[in-house]
Amino acid sequence: MPRRPRVHLDGVPLHIVQRGHNREPCFFAEDDYSSYLHWLGEALSEFQCALHAYVLMTNHVHLLLTPGKAEAVPKLVISLGRRYVQYINRSYRRTGTLWDSRYKSSLVQAETYLLACQRYIELNPVRAAMVEDPAHYRWTSYRANALGQTDPRLTPHPLYLSLGRGDQNRQAAYRALFRTHLDREAIDDIRLALHQNQPLGNARFYDRIEKMTGARREARPRGRPRARRFARRCAARHPAHR
């Protein structure tokens, strides 16, 4: 099956995931995380992208950003990846690749999924059972978005800014979002869109993208369509077995 081409649009939020080659570690010490964040900050400035949320996990990274120009996104990923790999290879006297050859990405409709996507990203260490509270994980944007810790790499999205008047009220409202679990359906939607390099949003968002690109883009459930249709027909005929 051919790979679906990635879609990036000017001014539309984008969820990016880049994994270590064969899902192997890409961070080995605290200096590695700090170095990655340093070069991330430089790349964001150079390519005019606004970063809203991030997390650096042991073997992959999540970024939620809005590019000024769509063509800046692959340039940012390539530049950041190249500089970081050079640093790792030099530091650990290794050679070869560090990242998977292709990063995953998904356009995000701000009004329906942006804050859910931020929560998904910042809760990664909790889901991985690395910490019990996202505030206990250092390499994430949570402490800035929820607690007011200074992070010069971040640019708050207008939707985040609308959570409250003033920093303290806004941060309190953001923390309140984390008191309930991100529901399973939202997690599945985010993961499916990333896996298929497809947009994340509602029908109106898909229509907008179709008008801008000339192609329909919508995440499709994995599995065999015929089997799913057959299962639905069986359930309709035998409601007692639902």
XYZ file of N, CA and C in Angstrom:
726
model
N 0.845 -1.189 0.000
C 0.000 0.000 0.000
C 0.884 1.244 0.000
N 0.674 2.212 -0.918
C 1.515 3.404 -0.950
C 1.317 4.254 0.291
N 2.390 4.954 0.672
C 2.306 5.830 1.834
C 1.444 7.045 1.519
N 0.608 7.432 2.496
C -0.180 8.646 2.309
C 0.735 9.859 2.456
N 0.666 10.780 1.526
C 1.497 11.981 1.655
C 1.060 12.815 2.847
N 2.035 13.417 3.521
C 1.716 14.301 4.636
C 1.108 15.593 4.110
N 0.223 16.184 4.900
C -0.404 17.452 4.532
C -0.076 18.481 5.607
N 0.568 19.584 5.196
C 0.850 20.701 6.081
C 0.229 21.942 5.459
N -0.393 22.784 6.279
C -1.038 23.992 5.779
C -0.582 25.199 6.588
N -0.485 26.332 5.913
C -0.100 27.571 6.590
C -1.060 27.857 7.742
N -0.514 28.087 8.923
C -1.326 28.539 10.046
C -2.246 27.521 10.669
N -2.119 26.236 10.315
C -2.969 25.184 10.891
C -2.125 24.333 11.836
N -2.562 24.130 13.091
C -1.778 23.336 14.045
C -1.467 21.944 13.512
N -0.313 21.446 13.910
C 0.174 20.163 13.407
C 0.772 19.365 14.561
N 0.326 18.121 14.696
C 0.871 17.200 15.695
C 1.911 16.332 14.994
N 3.140 16.361 15.490
C 4.254 15.638 14.878
C 4.803 14.623 15.871
N 5.094 13.426 15.381
C 5.763 12.402 16.186
C 6.963 11.889 15.406
N 8.120 11.861 16.059
C 9.305 11.264 15.451
C 9.862 10.239 16.420
N 10.076 9.038 15.923
C 10.513 7.924 16.766
C 11.951 7.532 16.473
N 12.582 6.947 17.481
C 13.912 6.408 17.292
C 13.875 5.237 16.324
N 14.971 5.025 15.612
C 15.057 3.938 14.636
C 14.783 2.600 15.327
N 13.851 1.830 14.744
C 13.425 0.553 15.320
C 12.921 0.714 16.757
N 12.394 1.920 17.048
C 11.861 2.251 18.377
C 12.933 2.129 19.466
N 14.176 2.306 19.099
C 15.264 2.286 20.065
C 15.428 3.675 20.690
N 16.106 3.776 21.838
C 16.250 5.073 22.516
C 16.929 6.124 21.642
N 16.505 7.366 21.830
C 17.172 8.483 21.166
C 17.659 9.512 22.185
N 17.375 9.274 23.471
C 17.900 10.092 24.559
C 18.539 9.151 25.580
N 19.749 9.506 26.037
C 20.497 8.609 26.907
C 20.914 9.256 28.224
N 20.917 10.584 28.278
C 21.312 11.304 29.479
C 20.610 12.661 29.494
N 20.619 13.332 30.633
C 19.925 14.618 30.752
C 20.451 15.641 29.759
N 21.760 15.629 29.501
C 22.330 16.573 28.550
C 21.736 16.401 27.156
N 21.330 15.177 26.826
C 20.743 14.917 25.506
C 19.400 15.639 25.375
N 18.559 15.548 26.393
C 17.270 16.231 26.363
C 17.468 17.746 26.264
N 18.399 18.261 27.065
C 18.654 19.701 27.054
C 19.167 20.165 25.697
N 20.039 19.373 25.090
C 20.586 19.732 23.778
C 19.498 19.720 22.724
N 18.629 18.722 22.751
C 17.530 18.666 21.787
C 16.645 19.903 21.914
N 16.301 20.273 23.142
C 15.434 21.429 23.353
C 16.113 22.724 22.901
N 17.419 22.814 23.101
C 18.151 24.001 22.634
C 18.016 24.146 21.123
N 18.278 23.072 20.401
C 18.206 23.139 18.934
C 16.776 23.232 18.436
N 15.825 22.695 19.202
C 14.421 22.879 18.863
C 14.075 24.361 18.905
N 14.520 25.054 19.946
C 14.261 26.482 20.046
C 14.848 27.249 18.872
N 16.059 26.913 18.472
C 16.687 27.586 17.345
C 15.931 27.310 16.048
N 15.484 26.063 15.865
C 14.768 25.702 14.636
C 13.412 26.399 14.574
N 12.722 26.500 15.704
C 11.428 27.186 15.732
C 11.581 28.637 15.304
N 12.631 29.277 15.777
C 12.881 30.668 15.411
C 13.269 30.795 13.945
N 14.140 29.914 13.491
C 14.622 29.993 12.108
C 13.506 29.762 11.097
N 12.618 28.809 11.391
C 11.594 28.431 10.413
C 10.208 28.979 10.755
N 10.146 29.881 11.707
C 8.919 30.614 12.023
C 7.737 29.682 12.325
N 7.948 28.801 13.301
C 6.883 27.913 13.768
C 6.624 28.188 15.247
N 5.358 28.158 15.650
C 4.966 28.394 17.036
C 4.694 27.058 17.712
N 5.423 26.774 18.778
C 5.283 25.517 19.509
C 4.313 25.695 20.670
N 3.309 24.804 20.761
C 2.293 24.893 21.813
C 2.473 23.837 22.905
N 2.976 22.676 22.544
C 3.159 21.599 23.518
C 4.208 20.628 22.981
N 4.860 19.927 23.916
C 5.848 18.922 23.506
C 6.087 17.952 24.652
N 6.636 16.800 24.303
C 7.166 15.876 25.295
C 8.305 15.110 24.633
N 9.375 14.928 25.389
C 10.504 14.122 24.943
C 10.488 12.834 25.748
N 10.150 11.738 25.095
C 10.157 10.432 25.723
C 11.496 9.750 25.416
N 11.734 8.594 26.014
C 13.023 7.933 25.836
C 13.316 7.616 24.381
N 12.285 7.171 23.635
C 12.541 6.741 22.262
C 11.695 7.466 21.213
N 11.055 8.575 21.598
C 10.321 9.350 20.603
C 9.975 10.727 21.162
N 9.563 11.617 20.273
C 9.172 12.968 20.673
C 7.820 13.302 20.055
N 7.051 14.122 20.774
C 5.803 14.689 20.264
C 5.949 16.205 20.246
N 5.537 16.832 19.146
C 5.510 18.286 19.040
C 4.136 18.702 18.536
N 3.582 19.750 19.127
C 2.349 20.358 18.618
C 2.693 21.800 18.271
N 2.670 22.112 16.993
C 3.112 23.436 16.561
C 2.233 23.963 15.436
N 2.335 25.260 15.219
C 1.646 25.896 14.104
C 2.690 26.574 13.223
N 2.822 26.151 11.964
C 3.799 26.773 11.084
C 3.244 28.034 10.434
N 4.096 29.047 10.296
C 3.680 30.214 9.521
C 3.494 29.839 8.071
N 4.423 29.063 7.550
C 4.373 28.550 6.188
C 4.519 27.036 6.217
N 3.669 26.343 5.476
C 3.644 24.883 5.509
C 4.985 24.270 5.134
N 5.674 24.873 4.160
C 6.929 24.285 3.688
C 8.034 24.345 4.730
N 7.818 25.100 5.814
C 8.827 25.196 6.869
C 8.904 23.929 7.717
N 7.817 23.144 7.770
C 7.761 22.007 8.684
C 8.824 20.963 8.382
N 8.904 20.410 7.158
C 9.957 19.420 6.910
C 11.358 19.991 7.080
N 11.532 21.278 6.786
C 12.844 21.903 6.985
C 13.210 21.922 8.458
N 12.222 22.239 9.295
C 12.462 22.242 10.737
C 12.838 20.848 11.228
N 12.066 19.833 10.830
C 12.311 18.470 11.301
C 13.680 17.977 10.837
N 14.021 18.253 9.581
C 15.308 17.791 9.037
C 16.474 18.502 9.722
N 16.361 19.818 9.867
C 17.437 20.585 10.495
C 17.662 20.156 11.941
N 16.566 20.056 12.703
C 16.656 19.655 14.101
C 17.215 18.244 14.225
N 16.696 17.328 13.403
C 17.147 15.944 13.457
C 18.617 15.803 13.113
N 19.059 16.529 12.102
C 20.455 16.418 11.670
C 21.407 16.914 12.760
N 21.089 18.062 13.349
C 21.972 18.616 14.374
C 22.014 17.720 15.611
N 20.845 17.159 15.962
C 20.812 16.313 17.146
C 21.563 15.000 16.900
N 21.411 14.425 15.725
C 22.115 13.169 15.417
C 23.624 13.396 15.414
N 24.067 14.497 14.858
C 25.497 14.805 14.872
C 26.020 14.896 16.304
N 25.230 15.526 17.163
C 25.617 15.640 18.572
C 25.691 14.264 19.232
N 24.675 13.426 19.028
C 24.650 12.094 19.640
C 25.807 11.241 19.121
N 26.028 11.243 17.818
C 27.103 10.423 17.256
C 28.472 10.869 17.766
N 28.638 12.174 17.907
C 29.906 12.689 18.420
C 30.067 12.372 19.904
N 28.993 12.529 20.667
C 29.062 12.322 22.113
C 29.276 10.872 22.496
N 28.663 9.965 21.722
C 28.703 8.559 22.101
C 29.540 7.717 21.136
N 30.289 8.411 20.281
C 31.198 7.738 19.351
C 30.486 6.631 18.573
N 29.382 7.012 18.006
C 28.590 6.086 17.214
C 28.441 6.627 15.811
N 27.910 5.810 14.909
C 27.640 6.231 13.538
C 26.255 5.760 13.144
N 25.765 6.273 12.027
C 24.497 5.805 11.499
C 23.320 6.641 11.931
N 22.149 6.139 11.577
C 20.916 6.877 11.817
C 20.473 6.755 13.266
N 19.634 7.667 13.681
C 19.053 7.642 15.023
C 17.540 7.605 14.961
N 16.960 8.310 13.964
C 15.518 8.432 13.830
C 14.973 7.513 12.757
N 13.695 7.178 12.850
C 12.993 6.556 11.732
C 13.052 7.503 10.541
N 12.997 6.966 9.367
C 13.191 7.785 8.172
C 12.062 8.786 7.948
N 10.857 8.479 8.397
C 9.715 9.372 8.175
C 9.042 9.711 9.499
N 8.798 10.995 9.700
C 8.044 11.395 10.874
C 6.548 11.306 10.570
N 5.757 11.123 11.603
C 4.303 11.104 11.469
C 3.749 12.495 11.784
N 2.669 12.859 11.111
C 2.076 14.162 11.390
C 0.582 14.134 11.124
N -0.121 15.028 11.805
C -1.570 15.113 11.670
C -1.998 16.562 11.879
N -2.682 17.124 10.888
C -3.280 18.439 11.070
C -4.334 18.361 12.172
N -4.437 19.407 12.978
C -5.345 19.399 14.117
C -6.312 20.573 14.020
N -7.608 20.274 14.032
C -8.613 21.332 14.088
C -8.611 21.908 15.500
N -8.257 23.179 15.623
C -8.026 23.768 16.945
C -9.254 23.674 17.846
N -10.416 24.103 17.348
C -11.576 24.220 18.233
C -12.108 22.881 18.719
N -11.792 21.786 18.042
C -12.308 20.492 18.475
C -11.261 19.615 19.156
N -9.991 19.765 18.798
C -9.015 18.792 19.281
C -7.725 19.378 19.842
N -7.488 20.680 19.722
C -6.168 21.181 20.112
C -5.847 20.933 21.578
N -6.763 21.271 22.479
C -6.490 21.075 23.901
C -6.436 19.593 24.261
N -7.237 18.774 23.601
C -7.152 17.329 23.818
C -5.795 16.812 23.369
N -5.299 17.345 22.276
C -4.003 16.936 21.755
C -2.883 17.367 22.710
N -2.996 18.580 23.266
C -2.013 19.005 24.260
C -2.010 18.069 25.462
N -3.196 17.704 25.931
C -3.280 16.781 27.068
C -2.700 15.421 26.711
N -3.008 14.950 25.515
C -2.475 13.654 25.062
C -0.948 13.674 25.104
N -0.366 14.755 24.598
C 1.096 14.868 24.545
C 1.683 14.930 25.948
N 1.143 15.794 26.796
C 1.732 16.006 28.112
C 1.444 14.868 29.091
N 0.472 14.015 28.771
C 0.171 12.854 29.611
C 0.932 11.604 29.187
N 1.751 11.696 28.151
C 2.520 10.532 27.707
C 3.310 9.877 28.839
N 4.036 10.637 29.659
C 4.807 9.985 30.732
C 3.921 9.288 31.760
N 2.687 9.790 31.948
C 1.762 9.145 32.877
C 1.265 7.835 32.287
N 0.868 7.865 31.008
C 0.402 6.630 30.361
C 1.504 5.575 30.311
N 2.760 6.021 30.216
C 3.896 5.092 30.174
C 4.317 4.642 31.569
N 3.579 5.089 32.608
C 3.862 4.713 34.004
C 5.243 5.164 34.453
N 5.728 6.269 33.885
C 7.011 6.833 34.307
C 6.835 7.754 35.510
N 5.677 8.413 35.573
C 5.325 9.286 36.699
C 3.832 9.159 36.947
N 3.394 9.608 38.121
C 1.960 9.597 38.434
C 1.294 10.923 38.100
N 2.089 11.979 38.036
C 1.581 13.322 37.766
C 2.432 13.922 36.661
N 1.819 14.538 35.637
C 2.620 15.101 34.548
C 3.609 16.170 35.013
N 3.329 16.816 36.144
C 4.240 17.829 36.670
C 5.559 17.236 37.137
N 5.587 15.916 37.357
C 6.797 15.259 37.847
C 7.751 14.890 36.719
N 7.327 15.094 35.476
C 8.198 14.772 34.344
C 8.795 16.068 33.807
N 10.097 16.108 33.711
C 10.794 17.354 33.404
C 10.728 17.755 31.941
N 10.718 16.773 31.031
C 10.953 17.062 29.609
C 9.631 17.186 28.849
N 8.814 18.106 29.306
C 7.500 18.310 28.720
C 7.082 19.769 28.903
N 6.084 20.167 28.173
C 5.580 21.536 28.264
C 4.570 21.720 29.395
N 4.226 20.658 30.123
C 3.167 20.756 31.121
C 3.472 21.799 32.189
N 4.687 21.834 32.679
C 5.013 22.761 33.762
C 4.832 24.217 33.323
N 5.050 24.495 32.058
C 4.841 25.855 31.554
C 3.361 26.136 31.375
N 2.637 25.222 30.712
C 1.214 25.447 30.421
C 0.338 25.404 31.671
N 0.701 24.567 32.638
C -0.154 24.368 33.809
C 0.331 25.087 35.057
N 1.644 25.322 35.152
C 2.207 25.854 36.388
C 2.924 27.186 36.203
N 3.050 27.637 34.972
C 3.653 28.941 34.742
C 5.166 28.961 34.690
N 5.798 27.783 34.613
C 7.259 27.752 34.498
C 7.688 28.353 33.160
N 8.713 29.171 33.184
C 9.172 29.838 31.969
C 9.727 28.831 30.975
N 9.258 28.913 29.751
C 9.774 28.076 28.664
C 9.756 28.919 27.404
N 10.907 29.492 27.020
C 10.938 30.427 25.890
C 10.611 29.791 24.548
N 10.593 28.475 24.498
C 10.268 27.818 23.220
C 8.778 27.857 22.917
N 7.948 28.023 23.934
C 6.499 27.892 23.767
C 5.839 29.200 23.348
N 4.848 29.065 22.485
C 3.962 30.164 22.099
C 2.537 29.695 22.340
N 1.837 30.225 23.327
C 0.476 29.748 23.619
C -0.453 29.948 22.426
N -1.261 28.939 22.152
C -2.268 29.050 21.102
C -3.417 29.927 21.622
N -4.091 30.669 20.733
C -5.222 31.506 21.180
C -6.279 30.734 21.962
N -6.493 29.457 21.625
C -7.487 28.664 22.358
C -7.047 28.459 23.805
N -5.770 28.231 24.009
C -5.246 28.115 25.373
C -5.402 29.448 26.102
N -5.099 30.543 25.431
C -5.211 31.863 26.051
C -6.649 32.189 26.448
N -7.615 31.602 25.743
C -9.026 31.872 26.031
C -9.533 31.141 27.272
N -8.693 30.293 27.880
C -9.133 29.529 29.044
C -9.378 30.413 30.264
N -8.755 31.575 30.316
C -8.946 32.435 31.470
C -8.300 33.786 31.276
N -8.710 34.729 32.093
C -8.152 36.078 32.038
C -6.995 36.159 33.033
N -5.793 36.335 32.516
C -4.619 36.379 33.377
C -3.965 35.013 33.480
N -2.665 34.996 33.721
C -1.900 33.747 33.731
C -2.391 32.764 34.789
N -2.639 33.238 35.997
C -3.012 32.321 37.072
C -4.359 31.656 36.813
N -5.332 32.435 36.373
C -6.645 31.852 36.065
C -6.555 30.871 34.910
N -5.772 31.231 33.920
C -5.612 30.372 32.750
C -4.935 29.053 33.124
N -3.891 29.130 33.918
C -3.184 27.917 34.330
C -4.060 27.034 35.209
N -4.863 27.647 36.064
C -5.776 26.865 36.906
C -6.809 26.145 36.050
N -7.330 26.830 35.041
C -8.301 26.196 34.144
C -7.652 25.066 33.362
N -6.412 25.252 32.987
C -5.709 24.199 32.243
C -5.466 22.984 33.141
N -5.057 23.224 34.383
C -4.853 22.104 35.312
C -6.149 21.334 35.536
N -7.266 22.066 35.556
C -8.554 21.410 35.773
C -8.865 20.405 34.669
N -8.368 20.654 33.467
C -8.600 19.715 32.363
C -7.964 18.356 32.634
N -6.933 18.338 33.460
C -6.197 17.101 33.720
C -6.761 16.321 34.903
N -7.814 16.841 35.537
C -8.408 16.127 36.673
C -9.243 14.941 36.222
N -9.639 14.950 34.962
C -10.348 13.801 34.390
C -9.462 13.170 33.337
N -9.614 11.874 33.161
C -8.814 11.159 32.179
C -9.230 11.564 30.761
N -8.262 11.620 29.882
C -8.558 11.801 28.470
C -9.287 10.545 27.999
N -10.486 10.712 27.430
C -11.288 9.526 27.132
C -10.674 8.689 26.030
N -11.011 7.405 26.046
C -10.424 6.423 25.148
C -10.663 6.779 23.686
N -11.850 7.302 23.392
C -12.180 7.642 22.011
C -11.256 8.736 21.482
N -10.983 9.743 22.303
C -10.088 10.824 21.884
C -8.677 10.293 21.651
N -8.206 9.432 22.536
C -6.868 8.840 22.372
C -6.797 8.044 21.072
N -7.838 7.242 20.815
C -7.855 6.433 19.591
C -7.895 7.319 18.347
N -8.674 8.399 18.396
C -8.753 9.317 17.255
C -7.389 9.945 16.967
N -6.710 10.392 18.003
C -5.401 11.026 17.836
C -4.396 10.033 17.265
N -4.375 8.830 17.804
C -3.415 7.822 17.337
C -3.694 7.385 15.904
N -4.964 7.227 15.567
C -5.312 6.809 14.207
C -4.919 7.871 13.190
N -5.209 9.132 13.514
C -4.855 10.212 12.592
C -3.347 10.277 12.382
N -2.582 10.106 13.453
C -1.119 10.119 13.326
C -0.631 8.944 12.505
N -1.162 7.765 12.799
C -0.725 6.554 12.099
C -0.934 6.682 10.589
N -2.013 7.341 10.199
C -2.358 7.449 8.781
C -1.938 8.789 8.163
N -1.235 9.641 8.937
C -0.862 10.973 8.451
C -2.096 11.730 7.937
N -3.179 11.648 8.691
C -4.432 12.256 8.290
C -4.847 13.343 9.270
N -5.714 14.269 8.857
C -6.168 15.344 9.753
C -7.017 14.816 10.909
N -7.097 15.635 11.943
C -7.869 15.308 13.129
C -8.879 16.425 13.351
N -10.158 16.126 13.142
C -11.175 17.156 13.288
C -12.533 16.632 12.874
N -13.460 17.541 12.600
C -14.809 17.148 12.206
C -15.000 17.277 10.694
N -16.212 16.996 10.234
C -16.491 16.993 8.794
C -16.226 18.358 8.160
N -16.538 19.415 8.899
C -16.294 20.756 8.372
C -14.801 20.987 8.129
N -13.954 20.450 9.012
C -12.504 20.574 8.873
C -12.022 19.804 7.644
N -12.558 18.601 7.446
C -12.174 17.811 6.271
C -12.584 18.523 4.987
N -13.768 19.141 4.993
C -14.221 19.884 3.813
C -13.288 21.055 3.515
N -12.856 21.730 4.566
C -11.941 22.861 4.383
C -10.622 22.401 3.766
N -10.100 21.285 4.261
C -8.837 20.771 3.734
C -8.999 20.321 2.285
N -10.157 19.699 1.993
C -10.415 19.261 0.627
C -10.427 20.445 -0.338
N -11.025 21.555 0.070
C -11.068 22.737 -0.783
C -9.678 23.327 -0.980
N -8.831 23.245 0.054
C -7.501 23.834 -0.017
C -6.508 22.958 -0.773
N -6.705 21.639 -0.724
C -5.724 20.728 -1.319
C -6.244 20.005 -2.560
N -7.575 19.979 -2.726
C -8.147 19.272 -3.860
C -8.270 17.780 -3.647
N -7.989 17.313 -2.424
C -8.068 15.879 -2.129
C -8.754 15.685 -0.784
N -9.578 14.635 -0.690
C -10.266 14.316 0.556
C -9.281 13.675 1.514
N -9.206 14.214 2.733
C -8.317 13.665 3.739
C -9.110 13.395 4.999
N -9.172 12.138 5.385
C -9.919 11.759 6.580
C -9.391 10.429 7.070
N -9.107 10.324 8.372
C -8.611 9.077 8.933
C -9.675 8.001 8.833
N -9.272 6.824 8.374
C -10.182 5.692 8.237
C -9.849 4.620 9.258
N -10.856 4.014 9.885
C -10.579 2.940 10.839
C -9.797 1.822 10.183
N -8.823 1.289 10.944
C -8.036 0.195 10.405
C -8.843 -1.093 10.419
N -8.457 -2.015 9.577
C -9.151 -3.287 9.492
C -9.760 -3.483 8.123
N -10.414 -4.600 7.902
C -11.005 -4.919 6.610
C -12.414 -4.367 6.549
N -12.689 -3.404 5.661
C -14.026 -2.789 5.602
C -15.149 -3.792 5.437
N -14.938 -4.808 4.583
C -16.005 -5.786 4.373
C -16.332 -6.515 5.661
N -15.303 -6.850 6.420
C -15.534 -7.556 7.680
C -16.306 -6.682 8.658
N -15.971 -5.392 8.691
C -16.681 -4.489 9.599
C -18.145 -4.355 9.196
N -18.391 -4.231 7.876
C -19.786 -4.110 7.425
C -20.560 -5.380 7.736
N -19.915 -6.546 7.553
C -20.567 -7.810 7.842
C -20.921 -7.894 9.328
N -19.982 -7.435 10.194
C -20.237 -7.472 11.637
C -21.409 -6.570 12.007
N -21.509 -5.410 11.366
C -22.606 -4.499 11.670
C -23.943 -5.091 11.226
N -23.942 -5.758 10.062
C -25.188 -6.377 9.588
C -25.631 -7.479 10.543
N -24.642 -8.260 11.021
C -24.985 -9.336 11.946
C -25.560 -8.776 13.244
N -24.956 -7.677 13.743
C -25.444 -7.077 14.975
C -26.852 -6.548 14.799
N -27.148 -6.000 13.626
C -28.486 -5.460 13.373
C -29.520 -6.576 13.320
N -29.114 -7.719 12.787
C -30.061 -8.846 12.673
C -30.257 -9.563 13.993
N -29.257 -9.504 14.878
C -29.335 -10.242 16.141
C -29.040 -9.299 17.301
N -29.945 -8.376 17.593
C -29.692 -7.367 18.633
C -29.452 -7.958 20.003
N -29.931 -9.138 20.271
C -29.755 -9.721 21.608
C -28.300 -10.040 21.889
N -27.487 -10.153 20.820
C -26.096 -10.527 21.013
C -25.175 -9.314 21.069
N -25.706 -8.093 21.083
C -24.845 -6.898 21.135
C -24.152 -6.788 22.490
